[in-house]
Tab-separated table of C-alpha atoms in Angstrom:
chain	number	residue	atom	x	y	z
D	1	UNK	CA	41.187	30.601	-1.527
D	2	UNK	CA	37.278	29.936	0.553
D	3	UNK	CA	35.978	32.589	-1.697
D	4	UNK	CA	36.781	30.513	-5.096
D	5	UNK	CA	34.866	27.923	-3.341
D	6	UNK	CA	32.463	28.951	-2.041
D	7	UNK	CA	31.073	30.403	-5.017
D	8	UNK	CA	31.802	26.577	-7.249
D	9	UNK	CA	29.702	25.449	-3.342
D	10	UNK	CA	26.575	27.702	-4.404
D	11	UNK	CA	26.789	26.720	-7.883
D	12	UNK	CA	25.787	22.741	-7.114
D	13	UNK	CA	23.308	23.159	-4.776
D	14	UNK	CA	20.925	24.284	-6.987
D	15	UNK	CA	19.321	25.696	-4.702
D	16	UNK	CA	15.936	28.328	-5.928
D	17	UNK	CA	16.504	31.958	-7.054
D	18	UNK	CA	15.305	33.750	-4.363
D	19	UNK	CA	17.180	32.204	-1.828
D	20	UNK	CA	20.222	32.875	-4.228
D	21	UNK	CA	21.240	36.583	-3.068
D	22	UNK	CA	20.815	35.746	0.590
D	23	UNK	CA	23.250	32.595	0.514
D	24	UNK	CA	25.956	33.893	-1.385
D	25	UNK	CA	24.754	37.369	1.055
D	26	UNK	CA	25.895	34.587	4.062
D	27	UNK	CA	28.909	33.172	2.290
D	28	UNK	CA	30.773	36.395	1.567
D	29	UNK	CA	30.171	37.388	5.962
D	30	UNK	CA	31.269	34.778	6.478
D	31	UNK	CA	34.098	32.741	5.306
D	32	UNK	CA	36.549	34.670	7.225
D	33	UNK	CA	35.271	33.262	10.355
D	34	UNK	CA	35.037	29.658	8.569
D	35	UNK	CA	38.661	29.320	6.919
D	36	UNK	CA	39.775	30.330	10.304
D	37	UNK	CA	38.786	26.852	11.622
D	38	UNK	CA	40.229	23.630	11.575
D	39	UNK	CA	38.863	20.724	9.784
D	40	UNK	CA	38.423	18.760	12.579
D	41	UNK	CA	35.461	21.953	13.307
D	42	UNK	CA	34.093	22.673	10.286
D	43	UNK	CA	34.141	18.718	10.156
D	44	UNK	CA	31.832	18.612	12.802
D	45	UNK	CA	29.776	21.006	12.553
D	46	UNK	CA	29.298	20.239	9.428
D	47	UNK	CA	27.836	16.329	10.210
D	48	UNK	CA	25.813	17.726	13.165
D	49	UNK	CA	23.731	20.650	11.104
D	50	UNK	CA	22.754	16.852	7.889
D	51	UNK	CA	21.831	15.548	10.874
D	52	UNK	CA	19.075	18.058	11.656
D	53	UNK	CA	18.297	18.256	8.134
D	54	UNK	CA	20.639	20.586	7.460
D	55	UNK	CA	20.921	20.028	4.517
D	56	UNK	CA	22.380	23.361	2.407
D	57	UNK	CA	24.288	24.647	5.355
D	58	UNK	CA	25.876	20.642	5.860
D	59	UNK	CA	27.534	20.613	2.433
D	60	UNK	CA	29.249	23.743	3.242
D	61	UNK	CA	30.863	23.594	6.769
D	62	UNK	CA	31.894	19.944	4.089
D	63	UNK	CA	32.716	20.811	1.352
D	64	UNK	CA	35.374	23.117	3.215
D	65	UNK	CA	35.614	20.717	5.555
D	66	UNK	CA	37.400	18.098	2.697
D	67	UNK	CA	39.785	21.220	1.098
D	68	UNK	CA	41.153	21.303	3.874
D	69	UNK	CA	41.495	18.016	3.784
D	70	UNK	CA	41.690	16.535	0.250
D	71	UNK	CA	43.220	13.211	1.255
D	72	UNK	CA	40.697	12.647	4.605
D	73	UNK	CA	38.495	10.238	2.555
D	74	UNK	CA	35.736	9.826	6.249
D	75	UNK	CA	34.531	13.740	5.568
D	76	UNK	CA	34.242	12.858	1.621
D	77	UNK	CA	32.219	9.836	1.996
D	78	UNK	CA	30.038	11.681	4.626
D	79	UNK	CA	30.623	14.161	2.335
D	80	UNK	CA	28.658	12.113	-0.063
D	81	UNK	CA	25.909	10.968	2.438
D	82	UNK	CA	24.731	14.114	3.161
D	83	UNK	CA	24.557	15.216	-0.147
D	84	UNK	CA	22.455	11.126	-0.591
D	85	UNK	CA	19.770	12.221	1.625
D	86	UNK	CA	19.290	15.894	0.251
D	87	UNK	CA	18.597	13.071	-3.096
D	88	UNK	CA	21.791	14.773	-4.746
D	89	UNK	CA	22.189	11.409	-6.791
D	90	UNK	CA	23.801	12.215	-9.052
D	91	UNK	CA	26.810	14.811	-6.691
D	92	UNK	CA	26.490	11.976	-4.151
D	93	UNK	CA	27.933	9.158	-6.361
D	94	UNK	CA	31.172	11.852	-7.838
D	95	UNK	CA	31.900	11.713	-3.752
D	96	UNK	CA	31.964	8.900	-2.515
D	97	UNK	CA	33.492	7.436	-6.017
D	98	UNK	CA	36.528	9.252	-4.644
D	99	UNK	CA	36.816	7.338	-2.075
D	100	UNK	CA	36.474	4.038	-3.609
D	101	UNK	CA	39.116	4.964	-5.952
D	102	UNK	CA	41.509	6.193	-2.497
D	103	UNK	CA	40.541	2.946	-1.425
D	104	UNK	CA	38.517	0.155	-3.854
D	105	UNK	CA	37.874	-2.494	-0.759
D	106	UNK	CA	36.480	0.231	1.609
D	107	UNK	CA	32.841	-1.593	3.263
D	108	UNK	CA	31.625	1.789	3.951
D	109	UNK	CA	31.885	3.258	0.983
D	110	UNK	CA	30.583	0.454	-1.057
D	111	UNK	CA	27.795	0.276	1.119
D	112	UNK	CA	27.018	3.784	0.484
D	113	UNK	CA	26.777	3.310	-2.974
D	114	UNK	CA	23.963	0.887	-2.838
D	115	UNK	CA	21.916	2.764	-0.458
D	116	UNK	CA	22.359	5.798	-3.259
D	117	UNK	CA	22.116	3.180	-6.502
D	118	UNK	CA	18.287	1.777	-4.405
D	119	UNK	CA	17.383	5.012	-3.341
D	120	UNK	CA	17.747	6.232	-7.523
D	121	UNK	CA	16.689	3.238	-8.949
D	122	UNK	CA	19.193	2.757	-10.231
D	123	UNK	CA	19.175	-1.641	-10.227
D	124	UNK	CA	21.946	-2.210	-13.038
D	125	UNK	CA	25.125	-0.511	-10.666
D	126	UNK	CA	23.250	-2.103	-7.318
D	127	UNK	CA	23.594	-5.414	-9.818
D	128	UNK	CA	26.847	-4.342	-10.050
D	129	UNK	CA	27.531	-3.134	-6.121
D	130	UNK	CA	26.442	-5.526	-5.046
D	131	UNK	CA	28.103	-8.262	-6.590
D	132	UNK	CA	31.871	-6.771	-6.003
D	133	UNK	CA	31.284	-7.023	-2.260
D	134	UNK	CA	30.219	-10.259	-2.288
D	135	UNK	CA	32.306	-11.370	-4.024
D	136	UNK	CA	35.162	-9.259	-1.686
D	137	UNK	CA	33.269	-11.197	1.142
D	138	UNK	CA	34.622	-14.448	-0.267
D	139	UNK	CA	38.340	-13.863	-1.110
D	140	UNK	CA	38.904	-12.212	2.107
D	141	UNK	CA	37.974	-15.033	5.382
D	142	UNK	CA	39.240	-13.754	7.132
D	143	UNK	CA	36.141	-10.168	7.945
D	144	UNK	CA	32.984	-11.180	8.747
D	145	UNK	CA	32.308	-12.044	5.884
D	146	UNK	CA	28.297	-14.107	6.661
D	147	UNK	CA	28.013	-10.583	8.511
D	148	UNK	CA	28.907	-7.861	6.205
D	149	UNK	CA	27.083	-9.540	3.736
D	150	UNK	CA	23.860	-9.540	4.716
D	151	UNK	CA	24.299	-5.706	4.170
D	152	UNK	CA	24.194	-6.070	1.154
D	153	UNK	CA	22.450	-8.705	-0.075
D	154	UNK	CA	19.368	-6.380	2.310
D	155	UNK	CA	20.056	-3.573	0.047
D	156	UNK	CA	20.034	-5.587	-2.887
D	157	UNK	CA	16.830	-7.726	-2.405
D	158	UNK	CA	15.099	-4.121	-1.201
D	159	UNK	CA	15.537	-3.122	-4.916
D	160	UNK	CA	14.883	-6.495	-7.231
D	161	UNK	CA	10.971	-6.450	-4.253
D	162	UNK	CA	11.037	-3.094	-5.815
D	163	UNK	CA	10.962	-3.994	-9.724
D	164	UNK	CA	8.937	-6.354	-8.209
D	165	UNK	CA	10.919	-9.554	-8.997
D	166	UNK	CA	9.649	-11.606	-6.132
D	167	UNK	CA	11.373	-14.815	-6.175
D	168	UNK	CA	15.013	-13.340	-7.049
D	169	UNK	CA	14.615	-11.192	-3.613
D	170	UNK	CA	13.616	-14.527	-2.695
D	171	UNK	CA	16.180	-16.341	-4.009
D	172	UNK	CA	18.715	-14.334	-3.075
D	173	UNK	CA	17.497	-13.945	0.714
D	174	UNK	CA	18.019	-17.876	1.621
D	175	UNK	CA	21.008	-18.128	2.911
D	176	UNK	CA	20.161	-15.171	5.048
D	177	UNK	CA	16.226	-15.660	5.670
D	178	UNK	CA	16.981	-16.159	9.349
D	179	UNK	CA	18.823	-12.519	10.228
D	180	UNK	CA	16.436	-10.582	7.081
D	181	UNK	CA	13.080	-12.436	8.662
D	182	UNK	CA	11.155	-8.950	7.903
D	183	UNK	CA	11.844	-8.271	4.813
D	184	UNK	CA	12.007	-12.491	3.886
D	185	UNK	CA	8.497	-12.570	4.417
D	186	UNK	CA	6.903	-9.139	2.574
D	187	UNK	CA	8.851	-10.781	-0.501
D	188	UNK	CA	6.767	-14.468	0.062
D	189	UNK	CA	3.782	-12.804	0.980
D	190	UNK	CA	4.546	-10.560	-2.580
D	191	UNK	CA	5.609	-14.052	-4.686
D	192	UNK	CA	2.475	-16.067	-3.616
D	193	UNK	CA	-0.567	-14.860	-5.699
D	194	UNK	CA	-3.370	-17.412	-5.291
D	195	UNK	CA	-6.117	-17.195	-2.381
D	196	UNK	CA	-8.349	-19.498	-2.002
D	197	UNK	CA	-11.145	-19.252	0.673
D	198	UNK	CA	-14.261	-20.692	1.837
D	199	UNK	CA	-17.096	-18.423	3.869
D	200	UNK	CA	-20.542	-19.705	5.720
D	201	UNK	CA	-22.957	-16.976	6.646
D	202	UNK	CA	-26.690	-17.295	8.497
D	203	UNK	CA	-28.886	-15.112	9.163
D	204	UNK	CA	-31.167	-14.999	12.064
D	205	UNK	CA	-33.804	-12.935	12.161
D	206	UNK	CA	-36.506	-12.148	15.398
D	207	UNK	CA	-39.829	-12.789	14.174
D	208	UNK	CA	-41.040	-16.367	12.466
D	209	UNK	CA	-39.519	-15.354	9.497
D	210	UNK	CA	-37.222	-18.379	8.184
D	211	UNK	CA	-33.581	-17.955	9.024
D	212	UNK	CA	-31.576	-17.160	5.715
D	213	UNK	CA	-27.961	-19.206	5.108
D	214	UNK	CA	-25.010	-18.593	3.037
D	215	UNK	CA	-21.928	-19.561	1.688
D	216	UNK	CA	-19.290	-19.176	-0.922
D	217	UNK	CA	-16.244	-20.677	-2.180
D	218	UNK	CA	-13.999	-17.080	-3.792
D	219	UNK	CA	-10.576	-17.336	-5.919
D	220	UNK	CA	-8.263	-14.220	-5.445
D	221	UNK	CA	-5.234	-14.369	-8.669
D	222	UNK	CA	-3.071	-10.899	-8.056
D	223	UNK	CA	-1.038	-9.822	-11.008
D	224	UNK	CA	1.566	-7.398	-11.194
D	225	UNK	CA	-1.038	-4.788	-13.387
D	226	UNK	CA	-4.312	-6.113	-12.209
D	227	UNK	CA	-5.934	-8.357	-9.573
D	228	UNK	CA	-9.157	-10.940	-10.125
D	229	UNK	CA	-11.269	-12.566	-8.140
D	230	UNK	CA	-13.778	-15.195	-8.851
D	231	UNK	CA	-16.100	-15.804	-6.550
D	232	UNK	CA	-19.441	-18.261	-6.590
D	233	UNK	CA	-22.059	-17.544	-4.399
D	234	UNK	CA	-24.370	-19.746	-2.748
D	235	UNK	CA	-27.992	-18.941	-1.006
D	236	UNK	CA	-31.487	-19.834	1.042
D	237	UNK	CA	-33.472	-17.381	1.191
D	238	UNK	CA	-38.182	-15.883	1.600
D	239	UNK	CA	-37.663	-20.137	0.734
D	240	UNK	CA	-35.409	-19.777	-2.532
D	241	UNK	CA	-32.137	-21.305	-3.126
D	242	UNK	CA	-29.797	-19.769	-5.575
D	243	UNK	CA	-26.198	-18.779	-7.128
D	244	UNK	CA	-24.474	-17.015	-8.805
D	245	UNK	CA	-20.875	-16.713	-10.620
D	246	UNK	CA	-19.741	-13.289	-9.431
D	247	UNK	CA	-15.953	-12.138	-11.132
D	248	UNK	CA	-14.273	-8.877	-10.435
D	249	UNK	CA	-10.860	-7.110	-11.823
D	250	UNK	CA	-8.758	-4.874	-10.135
D	251	UNK	CA	-6.662	-2.891	-13.097
D	252	UNK	CA	-3.349	-0.505	-11.718
D	253	UNK	CA	-4.420	2.880	-13.382
D	254	UNK	CA	-0.650	4.784	-13.110
D	255	UNK	CA	0.323	4.902	-9.890
D	256	UNK	CA	-2.317	6.380	-7.915
D	257	UNK	CA	-5.355	5.189	-9.457
D	258	UNK	CA	-7.186	1.365	-10.145
D	259	UNK	CA	-10.895	0.574	-11.387
D	260	UNK	CA	-12.976	-2.415	-10.064
D	261	UNK	CA	-14.381	-4.009	-13.009
D	262	UNK	CA	-18.009	-6.528	-12.062
D	263	UNK	CA	-19.892	-8.526	-13.519
D	264	UNK	CA	-22.621	-11.181	-11.859
D	265	UNK	CA	-24.339	-14.136	-13.519
D	266	UNK	CA	-27.824	-15.979	-11.442
D	267	UNK	CA	-30.793	-17.774	-12.677
D	268	UNK	CA	-32.484	-15.132	-10.613
D	269	UNK	CA	-33.805	-17.205	-7.544
D	270	UNK	CA	-32.563	-14.736	-4.939
D	271	UNK	CA	-29.995	-12.768	-6.929
D	272	UNK	CA	-30.547	-10.167	-9.805
D	273	UNK	CA	-30.531	-12.520	-13.046
D	274	UNK	CA	-27.351	-9.929	-14.337
D	275	UNK	CA	-24.509	-7.441	-12.240
D	276	UNK	CA	-22.671	-5.239	-14.281
D	277	UNK	CA	-20.873	-1.563	-12.844
D	278	UNK	CA	-18.016	-0.288	-11.692
D	279	UNK	CA	-15.603	1.730	-9.587
D	280	UNK	CA	-13.007	4.572	-10.413
D	281	UNK	CA	-9.969	5.255	-6.842
D	282	UNK	CA	-8.001	7.047	-7.666
D	283	UNK	CA	-5.255	8.904	-4.897
D	284	UNK	CA	-5.632	11.913	-3.868
D	285	UNK	CA	-3.027	14.910	-1.536
D	286	UNK	CA	-1.357	11.207	-0.863
D	287	UNK	CA	-3.693	9.551	2.189
D	288	UNK	CA	-6.650	10.579	0.764
D	289	UNK	CA	-8.854	8.783	-2.677
D	290	UNK	CA	-11.911	9.553	-3.911
D	291	UNK	CA	-14.424	6.765	-5.540
D	292	UNK	CA	-16.936	7.968	-8.481
D	293	UNK	CA	-19.055	5.030	-9.623
D	294	UNK	CA	-22.071	2.370	-10.798
D	295	UNK	CA	-23.337	-0.491	-10.729
D	296	UNK	CA	-26.959	-2.249	-12.854
D	297	UNK	CA	-28.983	-5.421	-11.155
D	298	UNK	CA	-31.226	-6.831	-13.107
D	299	UNK	CA	-34.370	-8.687	-12.592
D	300	UNK	CA	-36.386	-10.722	-14.962
D	301	UNK	CA	-39.961	-10.862	-14.202
D	302	UNK	CA	-42.217	-12.333	-16.661
D	303	UNK	CA	-45.229	-12.773	-13.779
D	304	UNK	CA	-45.276	-8.402	-13.389
D	305	UNK	CA	-46.127	-6.162	-16.782
D	306	UNK	CA	-42.562	-5.053	-16.954
D	307	UNK	CA	-40.199	-8.465	-17.597
D	308	UNK	CA	-36.841	-6.492	-16.778
D	309	UNK	CA	-36.750	-4.013	-13.653
D	310	UNK	CA	-33.426	-2.862	-13.422
D	311	UNK	CA	-31.806	-0.653	-9.891
D	312	UNK	CA	-29.089	1.574	-10.632
D	313	UNK	CA	-26.941	2.050	-8.225
D	314	UNK	CA	-24.601	5.181	-8.303
D	315	UNK	CA	-21.055	5.522	-5.596
D	316	UNK	CA	-19.144	7.731	-4.304
D	317	UNK	CA	-16.785	7.239	-1.778
D	318	UNK	CA	-13.973	9.625	0.278
D	319	UNK	CA	-11.076	8.460	2.527
D	320	UNK	CA	-8.457	9.376	4.864
D	321	UNK	CA	-5.798	6.458	5.652
D	322	UNK	CA	-3.097	7.614	7.847
D	323	UNK	CA	-0.805	4.594	8.701
D	324	UNK	CA	-3.563	1.925	10.963
D	325	UNK	CA	-5.691	4.141	10.680
D	326	UNK	CA	-8.135	4.252	7.504
D	327	UNK	CA	-11.212	6.079	7.735
D	328	UNK	CA	-13.824	6.124	4.972
D	329	UNK	CA	-17.518	7.074	3.993
D	330	UNK	CA	-19.366	6.611	1.162
D	331	UNK	CA	-22.961	7.379	0.009
D	332	UNK	CA	-25.441	5.847	-2.597
D	333	UNK	CA	-28.822	7.491	-4.532
D	334	UNK	CA	-30.321	3.843	-5.761
D	335	UNK	CA	-33.007	3.809	-8.526
D	336	UNK	CA	-35.290	1.857	-10.734
D	337	UNK	CA	-39.290	0.336	-11.231
D	338	UNK	CA	-39.977	-0.589	-7.378
D	339	UNK	CA	-36.826	0.955	-5.587
D	340	UNK	CA	-35.018	3.961	-4.920
D	341	UNK	CA	-33.558	6.104	-2.188
D	342	UNK	CA	-30.153	6.525	-0.772
D	343	UNK	CA	-27.607	4.841	1.199
D	344	UNK	CA	-24.569	6.592	3.142
D	345	UNK	CA	-21.577	4.138	5.544
D	346	UNK	CA	-19.619	4.769	7.674
D	347	UNK	CA	-16.904	2.772	9.205
D	348	UNK	CA	-13.607	2.508	10.648
D	349	UNK	CA	-10.066	0.158	9.377
D	350	UNK	CA	-7.363	0.178	12.149
D	351	UNK	CA	-4.473	-1.462	10.369
D	352	UNK	CA	-3.008	-4.734	13.020
D	353	UNK	CA	0.293	-4.823	11.031
D	354	UNK	CA	-0.257	-5.142	7.260
D	355	UNK	CA	-2.593	-3.707	4.710
D	356	UNK	CA	-3.679	-6.899	4.546
D	357	UNK	CA	-5.020	-7.830	8.033
D	358	UNK	CA	-7.293	-5.199	10.566
D	359	UNK	CA	-10.843	-5.070	11.972
D	360	UNK	CA	-13.556	-2.173	11.164
D	361	UNK	CA	-16.890	-0.713	12.247
D	362	UNK	CA	-19.241	-0.259	10.182
D	363	UNK	CA	-22.201	1.686	10.683
D	364	UNK	CA	-25.163	2.550	7.852
D	365	UNK	CA	-28.991	4.035	7.242
D	366	UNK	CA	-31.147	4.027	3.626
D	367	UNK	CA	-33.965	6.528	2.963
D	368	UNK	CA	-36.070	4.691	0.716
D	369	UNK	CA	-39.659	5.455	-1.524
D	370	UNK	CA	-41.145	1.894	-2.647
D	371	UNK	CA	-43.763	0.209	-3.517
D	372	UNK	CA	-42.155	-3.169	-4.137
D	373	UNK	CA	-38.748	-4.482	-3.693
D	374	UNK	CA	-37.811	-7.072	-5.278
D	375	UNK	CA	-35.935	-9.824	-3.255
D	376	UNK	CA	-33.121	-10.381	-5.306
D	377	UNK	CA	-32.729	-6.452	-4.286
D	378	UNK	CA	-32.422	-7.211	-0.660
D	379	UNK	CA	-29.041	-6.521	-0.783
D	380	UNK	CA	-29.328	-2.690	-0.909
D	381	UNK	CA	-30.066	-3.025	3.020
D	382	UNK	CA	-32.875	-0.117	2.300
D	383	UNK	CA	-34.747	2.043	4.743
D	384	UNK	CA	-32.517	0.241	7.339
D	385	UNK	CA	-29.724	1.148	9.944
D	386	UNK	CA	-26.358	-1.321	9.857
D	387	UNK	CA	-24.062	-1.375	12.689
D	388	UNK	CA	-21.186	-4.087	11.845
D	389	UNK	CA	-17.661	-5.533	12.635
D	390	UNK	CA	-15.605	-7.727	10.752
D	391	UNK	CA	-12.317	-8.659	11.245
D	392	UNK	CA	-9.488	-10.504	8.998
D	393	UNK	CA	-6.506	-11.663	9.967
D	394	UNK	CA	-4.086	-13.540	8.078
D	395	UNK	CA	-1.956	-15.718	10.625
D	396	UNK	CA	1.896	-16.302	8.943
D	397	UNK	CA	1.469	-15.262	5.702
D	398	UNK	CA	-0.308	-18.478	4.759
D	399	UNK	CA	-3.532	-18.460	6.497
D	400	UNK	CA	-6.367	-16.161	6.523
D	401	UNK	CA	-9.541	-15.914	8.692
D	402	UNK	CA	-12.184	-13.278	9.165
D	403	UNK	CA	-15.610	-12.526	11.293
D	404	UNK	CA	-18.437	-9.840	10.695
D	405	UNK	CA	-21.039	-9.451	12.512
D	406	UNK	CA	-24.323	-7.014	11.766
D	407	UNK	CA	-27.750	-5.647	13.376
D	408	UNK	CA	-29.783	-4.671	10.762
D	409	UNK	CA	-33.323	-2.923	11.117
D	410	UNK	CA	-35.871	-3.121	8.448
D	411	UNK	CA	-38.462	-1.552	7.358
D	412	UNK	CA	-40.987	-3.258	4.937
D	413	UNK	CA	-43.985	-1.310	2.112
D	414	UNK	CA	-46.449	-0.899	5.364
D	415	UNK	CA	-43.900	0.437	7.416
D	416	UNK	CA	-43.762	-2.417	9.755
D	417	UNK	CA	-39.310	-3.217	11.324
D	418	UNK	CA	-37.973	-6.251	11.245
D	419	UNK	CA	-34.100	-6.867	13.414
D	420	UNK	CA	-31.773	-8.961	11.690
D	421	UNK	CA	-28.052	-10.574	13.085
D	422	UNK	CA	-26.181	-11.447	10.943
D	423	UNK	CA	-22.939	-13.645	10.799
D	424	UNK	CA	-20.486	-14.408	8.590
D	425	UNK	CA	-17.436	-17.366	9.254
D	426	UNK	CA	-14.064	-17.393	6.185
D	427	UNK	CA	-10.787	-19.316	6.369
D	428	UNK	CA	-8.174	-19.047	2.944
D	429	UNK	CA	-5.644	-20.604	1.998
D	430	UNK	CA	-2.677	-18.132	0.695
D	431	UNK	CA	-0.626	-20.564	-2.379
């Protein structure tokens, strides 16, 4: 009997070919020894191996224990759990359903089934098992129905959030939003698709040059497949005032990639008349992300010999993120009639509580060969040294505050250095 059990088990485990002979040898050599042990001993050893993530070995002991004690549902339920931890959801479901067949109202078994359906993304089955558990709670007030229901609502709501059904998740969790506060906050934040922000900036020059002022109004719309950003920028620079309309889209491309598309229009006083381009971002090896893109800036210059002056910026980047830490490097190649050179930026970002709240430190440097830089191209920060600190923080998932301070050192075409400090403050509201 012991040999047939092991043979059947090996067929279920789906081991790799190069390990098959080794497992057969181990099974035959230890069969006699295992058969001499009591079912309880086999069960305890199997459970201990499972806790140490040695799932294949644990399954051998647990199968033997269940064969010796076929009516022990605790052993069978543990066997189903281990299959689920091993991500063999089919065998996990089969074994747990043996328990629910003999004990239809076994709360622990129903909870394990809910886990299996959540992890395997079997949404219809997760819905059915949740309804079954909740109906049983309503019909048996003598048990701790509220506490027991929270377990299933948590799993069901997690499945809804994974399906991006945020409103349904919120409605499901309403009676338990205190007990499920963390999951509730996630669903509420995801449900709010709109953010409206305002910004104000100030450029402080350490020379006789007139200081600059900037301002912006930004609207963000998040959807399942893309995020859209519309911005109205204002600036008082070089003794002139001007505005710019800027549109950006961030469409998702598969599971690991997305794009950034940019288009901007201005009357051309202090911003380029046209700004357009984009970037492609792709995840590599889970923690790494690469960027490749291009921006084109166009200025109408009727007062010069050329009617249109363009500057093209080619961008490449590499970033690494591990939990709360992100390091990114970006290099830009700028080329145009009156501007050319490279700019390099290295940044470190530390996330405070989620991907939207962080502080960031960045340093940059640029090299430029130019005869004349149009004022509209000043924001390239060429021939510069830049150090900046940024804080972005969400409060109660509704209000966003942002602050930035930077020191920049530029050279003009005569090689004279010029220092300036820049300050930006912003506040946003999500709805």
